[in-house]
GROMACS .gro file of C-alpha atoms in nm:
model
  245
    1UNK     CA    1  13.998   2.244   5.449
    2UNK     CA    2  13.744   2.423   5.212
    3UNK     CA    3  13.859   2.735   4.989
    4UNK     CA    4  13.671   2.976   4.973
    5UNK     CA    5  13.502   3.182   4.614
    6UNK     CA    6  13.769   3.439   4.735
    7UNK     CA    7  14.063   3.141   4.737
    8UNK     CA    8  14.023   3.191   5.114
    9UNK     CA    9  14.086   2.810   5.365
   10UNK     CA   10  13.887   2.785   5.633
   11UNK     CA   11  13.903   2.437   5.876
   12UNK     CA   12  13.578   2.210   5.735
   13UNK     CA   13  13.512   2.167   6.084
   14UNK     CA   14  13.466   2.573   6.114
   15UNK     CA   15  13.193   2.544   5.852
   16UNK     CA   16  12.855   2.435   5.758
   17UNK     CA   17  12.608   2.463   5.460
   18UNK     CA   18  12.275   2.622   5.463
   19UNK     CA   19  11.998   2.577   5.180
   20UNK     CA   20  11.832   2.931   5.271
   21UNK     CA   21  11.501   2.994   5.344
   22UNK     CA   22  11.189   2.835   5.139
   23UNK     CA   23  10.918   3.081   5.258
   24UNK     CA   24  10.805   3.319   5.015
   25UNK     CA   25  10.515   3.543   5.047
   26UNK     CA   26  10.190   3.616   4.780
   27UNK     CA   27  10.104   3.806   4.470
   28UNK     CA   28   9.803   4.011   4.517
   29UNK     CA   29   9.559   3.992   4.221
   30UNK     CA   30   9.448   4.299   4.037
   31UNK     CA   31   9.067   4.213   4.159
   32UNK     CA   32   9.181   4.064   4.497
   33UNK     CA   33   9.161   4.271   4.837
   34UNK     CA   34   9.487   4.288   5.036
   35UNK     CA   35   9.381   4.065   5.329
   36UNK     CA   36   9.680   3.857   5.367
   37UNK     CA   37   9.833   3.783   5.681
   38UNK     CA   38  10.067   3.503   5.829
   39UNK     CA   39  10.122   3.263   6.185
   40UNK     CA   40  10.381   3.510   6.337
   41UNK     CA   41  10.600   3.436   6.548
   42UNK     CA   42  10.487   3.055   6.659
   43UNK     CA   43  10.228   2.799   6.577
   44UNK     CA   44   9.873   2.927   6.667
   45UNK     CA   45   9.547   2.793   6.676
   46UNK     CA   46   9.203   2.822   6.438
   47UNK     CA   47   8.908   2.802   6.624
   48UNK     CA   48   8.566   2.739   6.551
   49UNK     CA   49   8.411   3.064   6.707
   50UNK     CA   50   8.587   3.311   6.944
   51UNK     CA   51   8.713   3.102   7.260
   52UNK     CA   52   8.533   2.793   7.094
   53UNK     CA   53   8.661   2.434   6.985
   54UNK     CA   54   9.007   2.427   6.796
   55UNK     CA   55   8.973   2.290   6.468
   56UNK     CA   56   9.302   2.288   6.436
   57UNK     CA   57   9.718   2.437   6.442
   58UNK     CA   58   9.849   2.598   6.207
   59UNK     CA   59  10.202   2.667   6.161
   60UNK     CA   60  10.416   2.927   6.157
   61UNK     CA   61  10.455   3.134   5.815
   62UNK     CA   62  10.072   2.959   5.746
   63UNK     CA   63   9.935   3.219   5.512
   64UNK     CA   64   9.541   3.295   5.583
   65UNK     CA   65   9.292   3.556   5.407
   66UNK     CA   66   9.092   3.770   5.706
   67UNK     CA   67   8.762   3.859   5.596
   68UNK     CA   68   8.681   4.085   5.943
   69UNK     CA   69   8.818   4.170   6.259
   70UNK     CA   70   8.632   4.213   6.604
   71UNK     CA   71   8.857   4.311   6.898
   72UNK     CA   72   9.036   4.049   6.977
   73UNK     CA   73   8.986   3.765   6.691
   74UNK     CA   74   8.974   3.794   6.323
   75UNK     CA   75   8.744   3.574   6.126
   76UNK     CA   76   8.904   3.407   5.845
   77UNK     CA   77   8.769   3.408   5.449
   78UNK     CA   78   8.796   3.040   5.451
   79UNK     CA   79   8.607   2.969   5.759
   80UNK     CA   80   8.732   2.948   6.131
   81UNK     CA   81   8.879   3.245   6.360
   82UNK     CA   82   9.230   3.309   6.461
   83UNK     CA   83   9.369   3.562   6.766
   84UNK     CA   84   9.488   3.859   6.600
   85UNK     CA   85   9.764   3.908   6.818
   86UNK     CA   86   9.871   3.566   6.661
   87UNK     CA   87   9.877   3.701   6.284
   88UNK     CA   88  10.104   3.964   6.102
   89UNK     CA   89   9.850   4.139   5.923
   90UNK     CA   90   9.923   4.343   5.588
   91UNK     CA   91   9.696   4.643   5.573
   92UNK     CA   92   9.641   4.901   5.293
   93UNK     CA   93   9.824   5.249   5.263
   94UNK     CA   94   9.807   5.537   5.006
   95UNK     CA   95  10.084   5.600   4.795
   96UNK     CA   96  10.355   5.874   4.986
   97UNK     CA   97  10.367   6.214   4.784
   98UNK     CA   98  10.502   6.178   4.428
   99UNK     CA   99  10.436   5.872   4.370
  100UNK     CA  100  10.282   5.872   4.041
  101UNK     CA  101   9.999   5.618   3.935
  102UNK     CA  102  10.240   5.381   3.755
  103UNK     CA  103  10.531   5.429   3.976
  104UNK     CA  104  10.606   5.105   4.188
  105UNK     CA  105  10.717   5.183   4.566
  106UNK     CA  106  10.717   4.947   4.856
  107UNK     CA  107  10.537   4.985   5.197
  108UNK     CA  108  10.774   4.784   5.522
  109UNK     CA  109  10.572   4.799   5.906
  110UNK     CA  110  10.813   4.773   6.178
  111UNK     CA  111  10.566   4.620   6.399
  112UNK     CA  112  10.384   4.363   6.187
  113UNK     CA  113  10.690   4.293   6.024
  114UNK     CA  114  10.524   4.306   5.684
  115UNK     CA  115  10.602   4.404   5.316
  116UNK     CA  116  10.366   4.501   5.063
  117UNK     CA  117  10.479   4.611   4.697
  118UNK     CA  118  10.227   4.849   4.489
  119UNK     CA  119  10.224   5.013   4.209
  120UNK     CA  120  10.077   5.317   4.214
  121UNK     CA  121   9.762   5.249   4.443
  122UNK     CA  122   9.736   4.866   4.427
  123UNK     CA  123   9.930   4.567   4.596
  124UNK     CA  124  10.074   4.366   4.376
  125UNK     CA  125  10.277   4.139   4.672
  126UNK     CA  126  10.313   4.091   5.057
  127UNK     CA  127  10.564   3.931   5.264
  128UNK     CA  128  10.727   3.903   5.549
  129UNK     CA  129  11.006   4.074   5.670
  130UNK     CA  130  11.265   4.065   5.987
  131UNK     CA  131  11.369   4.408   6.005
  132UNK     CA  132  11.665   4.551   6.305
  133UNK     CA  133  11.656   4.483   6.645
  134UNK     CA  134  11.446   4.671   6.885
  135UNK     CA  135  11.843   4.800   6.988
  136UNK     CA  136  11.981   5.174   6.893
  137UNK     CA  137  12.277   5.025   6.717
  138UNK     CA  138  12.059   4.804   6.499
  139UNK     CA  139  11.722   4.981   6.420
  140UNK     CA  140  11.603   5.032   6.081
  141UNK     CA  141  11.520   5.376   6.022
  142UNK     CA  142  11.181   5.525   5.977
  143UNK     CA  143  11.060   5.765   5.701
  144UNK     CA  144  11.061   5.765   5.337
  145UNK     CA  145  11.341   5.699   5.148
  146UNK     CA  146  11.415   5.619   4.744
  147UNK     CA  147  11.661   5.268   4.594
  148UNK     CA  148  11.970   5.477   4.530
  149UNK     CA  149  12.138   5.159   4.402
  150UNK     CA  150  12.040   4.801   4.312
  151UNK     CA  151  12.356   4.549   4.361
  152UNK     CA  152  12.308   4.221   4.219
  153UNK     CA  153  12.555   4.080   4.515
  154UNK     CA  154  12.730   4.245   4.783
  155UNK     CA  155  12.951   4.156   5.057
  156UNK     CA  156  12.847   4.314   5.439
  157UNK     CA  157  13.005   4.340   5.754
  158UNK     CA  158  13.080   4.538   6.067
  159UNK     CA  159  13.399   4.427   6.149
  160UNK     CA  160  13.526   4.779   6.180
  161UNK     CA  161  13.311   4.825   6.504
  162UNK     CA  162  13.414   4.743   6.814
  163UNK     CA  163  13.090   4.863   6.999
  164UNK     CA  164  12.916   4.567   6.890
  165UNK     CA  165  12.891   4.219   7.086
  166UNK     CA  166  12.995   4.004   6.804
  167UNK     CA  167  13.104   4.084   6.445
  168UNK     CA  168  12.950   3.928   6.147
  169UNK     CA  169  13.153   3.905   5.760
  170UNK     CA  170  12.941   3.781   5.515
  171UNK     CA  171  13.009   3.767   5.127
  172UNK     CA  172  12.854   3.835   4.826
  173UNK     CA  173  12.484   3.866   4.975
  174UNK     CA  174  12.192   3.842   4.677
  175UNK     CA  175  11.977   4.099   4.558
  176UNK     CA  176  12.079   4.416   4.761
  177UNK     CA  177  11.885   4.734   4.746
  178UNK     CA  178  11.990   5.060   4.976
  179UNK     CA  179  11.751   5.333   5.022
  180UNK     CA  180  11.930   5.528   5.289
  181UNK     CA  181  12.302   5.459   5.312
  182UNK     CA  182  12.383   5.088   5.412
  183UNK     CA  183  12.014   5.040   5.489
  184UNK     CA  184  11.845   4.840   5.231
  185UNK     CA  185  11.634   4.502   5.137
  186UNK     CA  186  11.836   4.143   5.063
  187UNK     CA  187  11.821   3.779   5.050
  188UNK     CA  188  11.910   3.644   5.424
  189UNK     CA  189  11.962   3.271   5.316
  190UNK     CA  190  12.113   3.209   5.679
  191UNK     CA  191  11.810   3.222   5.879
  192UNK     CA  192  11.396   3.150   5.886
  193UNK     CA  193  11.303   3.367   6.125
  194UNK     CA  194  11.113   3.637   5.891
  195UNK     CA  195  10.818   3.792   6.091
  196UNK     CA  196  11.054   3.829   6.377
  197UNK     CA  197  11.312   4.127   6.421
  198UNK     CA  198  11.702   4.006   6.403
  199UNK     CA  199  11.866   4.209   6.180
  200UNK     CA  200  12.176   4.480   6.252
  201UNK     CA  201  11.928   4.725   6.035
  202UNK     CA  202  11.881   4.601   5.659
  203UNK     CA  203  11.541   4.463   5.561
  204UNK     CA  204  11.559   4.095   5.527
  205UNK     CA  205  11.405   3.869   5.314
  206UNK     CA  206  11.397   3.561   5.176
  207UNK     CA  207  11.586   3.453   4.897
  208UNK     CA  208  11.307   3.356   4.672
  209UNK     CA  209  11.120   3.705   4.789
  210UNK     CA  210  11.456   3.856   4.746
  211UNK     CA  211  11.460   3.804   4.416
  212UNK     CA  212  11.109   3.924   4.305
  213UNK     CA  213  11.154   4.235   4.503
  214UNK     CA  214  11.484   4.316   4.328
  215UNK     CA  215  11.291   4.243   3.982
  216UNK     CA  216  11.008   4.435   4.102
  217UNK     CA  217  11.133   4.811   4.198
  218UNK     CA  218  11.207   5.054   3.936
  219UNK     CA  219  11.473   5.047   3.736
  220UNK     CA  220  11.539   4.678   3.611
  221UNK     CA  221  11.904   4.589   3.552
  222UNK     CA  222  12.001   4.516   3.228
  223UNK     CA  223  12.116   4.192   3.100
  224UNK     CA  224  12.454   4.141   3.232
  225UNK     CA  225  12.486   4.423   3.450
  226UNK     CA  226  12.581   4.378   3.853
  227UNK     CA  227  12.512   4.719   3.951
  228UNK     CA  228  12.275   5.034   3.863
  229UNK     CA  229  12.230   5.355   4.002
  230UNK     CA  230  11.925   5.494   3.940
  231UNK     CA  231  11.899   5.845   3.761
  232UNK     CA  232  11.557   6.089   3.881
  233UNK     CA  233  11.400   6.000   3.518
  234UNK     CA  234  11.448   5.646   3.615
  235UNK     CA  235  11.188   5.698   3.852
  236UNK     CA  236  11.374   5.527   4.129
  237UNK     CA  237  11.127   5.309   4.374
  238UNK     CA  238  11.040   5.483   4.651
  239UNK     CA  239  11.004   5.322   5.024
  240UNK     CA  240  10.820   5.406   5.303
  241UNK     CA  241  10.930   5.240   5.614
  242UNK     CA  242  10.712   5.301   5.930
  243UNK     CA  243  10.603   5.169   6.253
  244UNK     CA  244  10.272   5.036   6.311
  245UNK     CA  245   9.946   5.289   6.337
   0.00000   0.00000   0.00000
């Protein structure tokens, strides 16, 4: 048997150990365009010209810088072109009204799966993301939204449903922030699969990007705290969640 952190037992045959995700996504330099975009959601080729000789595969989660697009292809900044279809591609937004030019919010598209963190009008970072299932009980919503609470661990689970298929209990889940009720961002250290939707409606991420977003939005726990709520002079991180233009 194996006890549990909550002096649970649970059969050692019932259980087995994961080491979480190693992907993490890319700081955006103050001079650097935001032209970031990643192999999503298999291994994909680079080509030498459009419908020419591959060069060769790259795999999936590859990060590559696109220096232009035409139709169908996208010609990379270090040489070689890649299908477009092939890439999640981050691409630049304004800031949503009243965000302020210092103010930190966070941009999330549904369809590329992709995360980009500004402040005020520049990226600062870009990742991916596996957002909820293309299901009604497990969409993430759409709109804009404000961190109502940063949770330095939290425990989630849906066991009081019984319209879902299966159940899921999972405790004390890193780097939790909600922006619209149980909807939020966290570490998912059980699965790779980021760039590809699986969730039951959070924002996943991995544990490494996790923890940079939770460092990243406005306002920072302090030393030994769990928990905050953010106040309005805080000024809480905003979100913008939508699907792709």
């Amino acid at each position: 048997f194996i006890r549990t952190r909550r002096y649970l037992w649970i059969e050692r045959g019932s259980v087995h150990f994961v080491d979480g995700s190693a992907f993490t996504g890319v700081k955006v330099r103050r001079d650097s365009p935001l032209d970031v975009a990643w192999v999503s959601p298999r291994p994909a080729k680079l080509y030498d010209k459009p419908g020419g000789r591959v060069r060769k595969r790259l795999d999936r989660h590859a990060a590559v810088h696109i220096q232009s697009s035409q139709g169908a292809w996208s010609k990379l900044a270090g040489g070689g072109w890649m299908k477009t279809a092939e890439l999640a591609r981050t691409k630049r937004k304004e800031p949503p009204e009243g965000v302020g030019p210092t103010d930190r919010w966070i941009d999330v598209d549904i369809g590329q799966q992709v995360l980009v963190a500004y402040e005020g009008t520049k990226p600062m970072f870009a990742t991916l993301v596996s957002t909820g299932k293309n299901t009604k009980q497990s969409e993430t919503p759409l709109g804009v939204f404000q961190i109502w609470v940063k949770l330095a661990y939290s425990d989630m689970d849906d066991i009081d449903r019984s319209d879902a298929p299966s159940n899921y209990s999972i405790q004390d889940v890193p780097w939790v922030q909600f922006f619209k009720g149980s909807y939020g961002f966290h570490a998912a250290f059980w699965h790779n699969d980021f760039g590809h939707r699986r969730s039951h409606g959070c924002i996943n991420l991995s544990p490494q990007d996790a923890r940079y977003l939770f460092q990243f939005t406005q306002p920072i726990l302090p030393p030994g705290w769990n928990a905050i709520l953010p106040m309005p002079e805080d000024r809480p991180t905003t979100v913008q969640v939508r699907a792709t233009e």
